[in-house]
CSV table of N, CA and C in Angstrom, one decimal:
chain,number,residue,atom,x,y,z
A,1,UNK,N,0.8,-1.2,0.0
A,1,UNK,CA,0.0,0.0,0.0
A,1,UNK,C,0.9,1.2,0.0
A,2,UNK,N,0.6,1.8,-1.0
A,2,UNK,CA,1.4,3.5,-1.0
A,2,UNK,C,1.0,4.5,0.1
A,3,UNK,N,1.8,5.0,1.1
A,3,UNK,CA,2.0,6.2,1.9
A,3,UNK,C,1.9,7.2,1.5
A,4,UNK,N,1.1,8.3,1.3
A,4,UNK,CA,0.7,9.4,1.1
A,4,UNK,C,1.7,10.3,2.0
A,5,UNK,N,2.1,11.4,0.5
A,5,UNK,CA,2.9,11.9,1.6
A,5,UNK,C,2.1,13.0,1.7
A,6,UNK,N,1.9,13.7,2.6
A,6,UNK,CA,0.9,15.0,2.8
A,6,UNK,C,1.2,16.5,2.7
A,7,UNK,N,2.9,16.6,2.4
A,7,UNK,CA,3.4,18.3,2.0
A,7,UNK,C,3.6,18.4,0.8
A,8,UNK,N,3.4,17.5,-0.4
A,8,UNK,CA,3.9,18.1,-1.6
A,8,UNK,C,3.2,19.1,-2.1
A,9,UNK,N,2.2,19.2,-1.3
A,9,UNK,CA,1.5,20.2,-2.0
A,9,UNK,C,0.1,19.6,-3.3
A,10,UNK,N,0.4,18.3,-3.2
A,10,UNK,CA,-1.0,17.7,-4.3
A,10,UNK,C,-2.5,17.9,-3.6
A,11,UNK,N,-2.6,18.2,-2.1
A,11,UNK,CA,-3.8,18.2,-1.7
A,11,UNK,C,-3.7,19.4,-1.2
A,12,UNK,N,-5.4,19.8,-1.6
A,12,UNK,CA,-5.5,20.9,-0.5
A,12,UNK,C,-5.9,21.0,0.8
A,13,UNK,N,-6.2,22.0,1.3
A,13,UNK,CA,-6.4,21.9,3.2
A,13,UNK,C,-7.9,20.4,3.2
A,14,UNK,N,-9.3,21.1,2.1
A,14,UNK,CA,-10.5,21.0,2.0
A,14,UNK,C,-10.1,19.1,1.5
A,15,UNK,N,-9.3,18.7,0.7
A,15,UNK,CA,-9.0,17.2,0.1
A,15,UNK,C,-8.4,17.1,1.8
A,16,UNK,N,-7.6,17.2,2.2
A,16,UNK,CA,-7.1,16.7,3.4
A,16,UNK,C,-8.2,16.7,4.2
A,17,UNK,N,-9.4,17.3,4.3
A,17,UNK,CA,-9.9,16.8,5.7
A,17,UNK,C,-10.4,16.1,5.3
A,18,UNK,N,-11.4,16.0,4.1
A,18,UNK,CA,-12.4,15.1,3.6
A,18,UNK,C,-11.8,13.4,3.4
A,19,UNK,N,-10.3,13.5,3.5
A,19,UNK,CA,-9.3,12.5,3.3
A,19,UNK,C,-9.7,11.6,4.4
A,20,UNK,N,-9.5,12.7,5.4
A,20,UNK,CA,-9.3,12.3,7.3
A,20,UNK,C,-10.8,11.9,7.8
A,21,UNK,N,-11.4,12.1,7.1
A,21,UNK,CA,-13.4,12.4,7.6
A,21,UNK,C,-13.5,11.2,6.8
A,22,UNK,N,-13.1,10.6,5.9
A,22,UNK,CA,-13.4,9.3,5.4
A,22,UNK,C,-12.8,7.6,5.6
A,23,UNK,N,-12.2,7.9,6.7
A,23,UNK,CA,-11.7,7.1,7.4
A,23,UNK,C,-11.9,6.4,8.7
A,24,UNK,N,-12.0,4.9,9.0
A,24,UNK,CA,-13.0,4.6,10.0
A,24,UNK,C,-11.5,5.3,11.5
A,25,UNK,N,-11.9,4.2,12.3
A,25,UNK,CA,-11.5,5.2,13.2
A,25,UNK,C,-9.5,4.6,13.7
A,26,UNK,N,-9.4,2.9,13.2
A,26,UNK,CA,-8.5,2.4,12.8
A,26,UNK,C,-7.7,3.0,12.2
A,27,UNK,N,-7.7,3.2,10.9
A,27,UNK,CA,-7.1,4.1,9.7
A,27,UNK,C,-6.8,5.2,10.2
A,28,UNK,N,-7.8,6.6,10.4
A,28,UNK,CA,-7.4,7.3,11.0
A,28,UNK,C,-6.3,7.3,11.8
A,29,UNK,N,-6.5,6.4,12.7
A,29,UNK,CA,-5.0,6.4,13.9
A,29,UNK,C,-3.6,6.5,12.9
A,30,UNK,N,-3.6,5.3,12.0
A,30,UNK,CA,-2.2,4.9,11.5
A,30,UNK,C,-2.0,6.6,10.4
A,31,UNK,N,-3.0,7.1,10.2
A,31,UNK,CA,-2.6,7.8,9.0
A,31,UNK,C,-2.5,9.6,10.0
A,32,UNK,N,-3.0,9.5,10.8
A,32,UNK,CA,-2.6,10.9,11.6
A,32,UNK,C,-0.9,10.3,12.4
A,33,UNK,N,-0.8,9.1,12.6
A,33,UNK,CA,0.6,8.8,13.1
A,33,UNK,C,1.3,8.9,11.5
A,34,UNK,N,1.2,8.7,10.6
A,34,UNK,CA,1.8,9.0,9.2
A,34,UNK,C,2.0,10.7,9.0
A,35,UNK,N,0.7,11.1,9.2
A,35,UNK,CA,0.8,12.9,9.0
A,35,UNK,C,1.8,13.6,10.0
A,36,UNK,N,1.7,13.1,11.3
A,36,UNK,CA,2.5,13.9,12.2
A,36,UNK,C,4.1,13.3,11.7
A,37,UNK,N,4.6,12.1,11.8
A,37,UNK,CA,6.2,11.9,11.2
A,37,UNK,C,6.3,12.8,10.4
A,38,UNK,N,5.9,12.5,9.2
A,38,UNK,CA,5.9,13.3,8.2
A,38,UNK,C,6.6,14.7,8.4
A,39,UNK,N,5.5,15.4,9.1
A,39,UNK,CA,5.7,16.7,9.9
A,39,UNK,C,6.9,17.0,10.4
A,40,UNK,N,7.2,16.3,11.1
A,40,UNK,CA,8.3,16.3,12.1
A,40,UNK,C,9.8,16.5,11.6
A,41,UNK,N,9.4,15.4,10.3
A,41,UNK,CA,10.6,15.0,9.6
A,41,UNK,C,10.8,16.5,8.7
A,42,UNK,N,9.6,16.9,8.1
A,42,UNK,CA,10.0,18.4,7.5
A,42,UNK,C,10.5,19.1,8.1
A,43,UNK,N,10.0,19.6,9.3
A,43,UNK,CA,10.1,20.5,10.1
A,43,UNK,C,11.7,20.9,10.6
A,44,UNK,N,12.4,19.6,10.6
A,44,UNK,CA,13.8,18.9,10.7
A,44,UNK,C,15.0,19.4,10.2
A,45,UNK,N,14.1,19.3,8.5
A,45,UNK,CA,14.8,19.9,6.7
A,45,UNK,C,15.1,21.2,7.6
């Protein structure tokens, strides 16, 4: 399964939530623990 990366800039704020709002509550967990690394790791750059 492909990892979305969430700064390149392909989504907007409104695709990102609708992203996160369509997600049971499982998913959600792993993919907000995906968003924040993510984050972290830019923040880093």
């Amino acid at each position: 399964m492909e990892v979305l990366n969430y700064f390149t800039g392909k989504f907007s704020a409104s695709e990102l939530k609708n992203h996160f709002d369509s997600l049971d509550e499982n998913k959600l967990k792993s993919e907000l623990e995906i968003f924040i690394n993510q984050y972290l790791e830019l923040s880093e750059e």
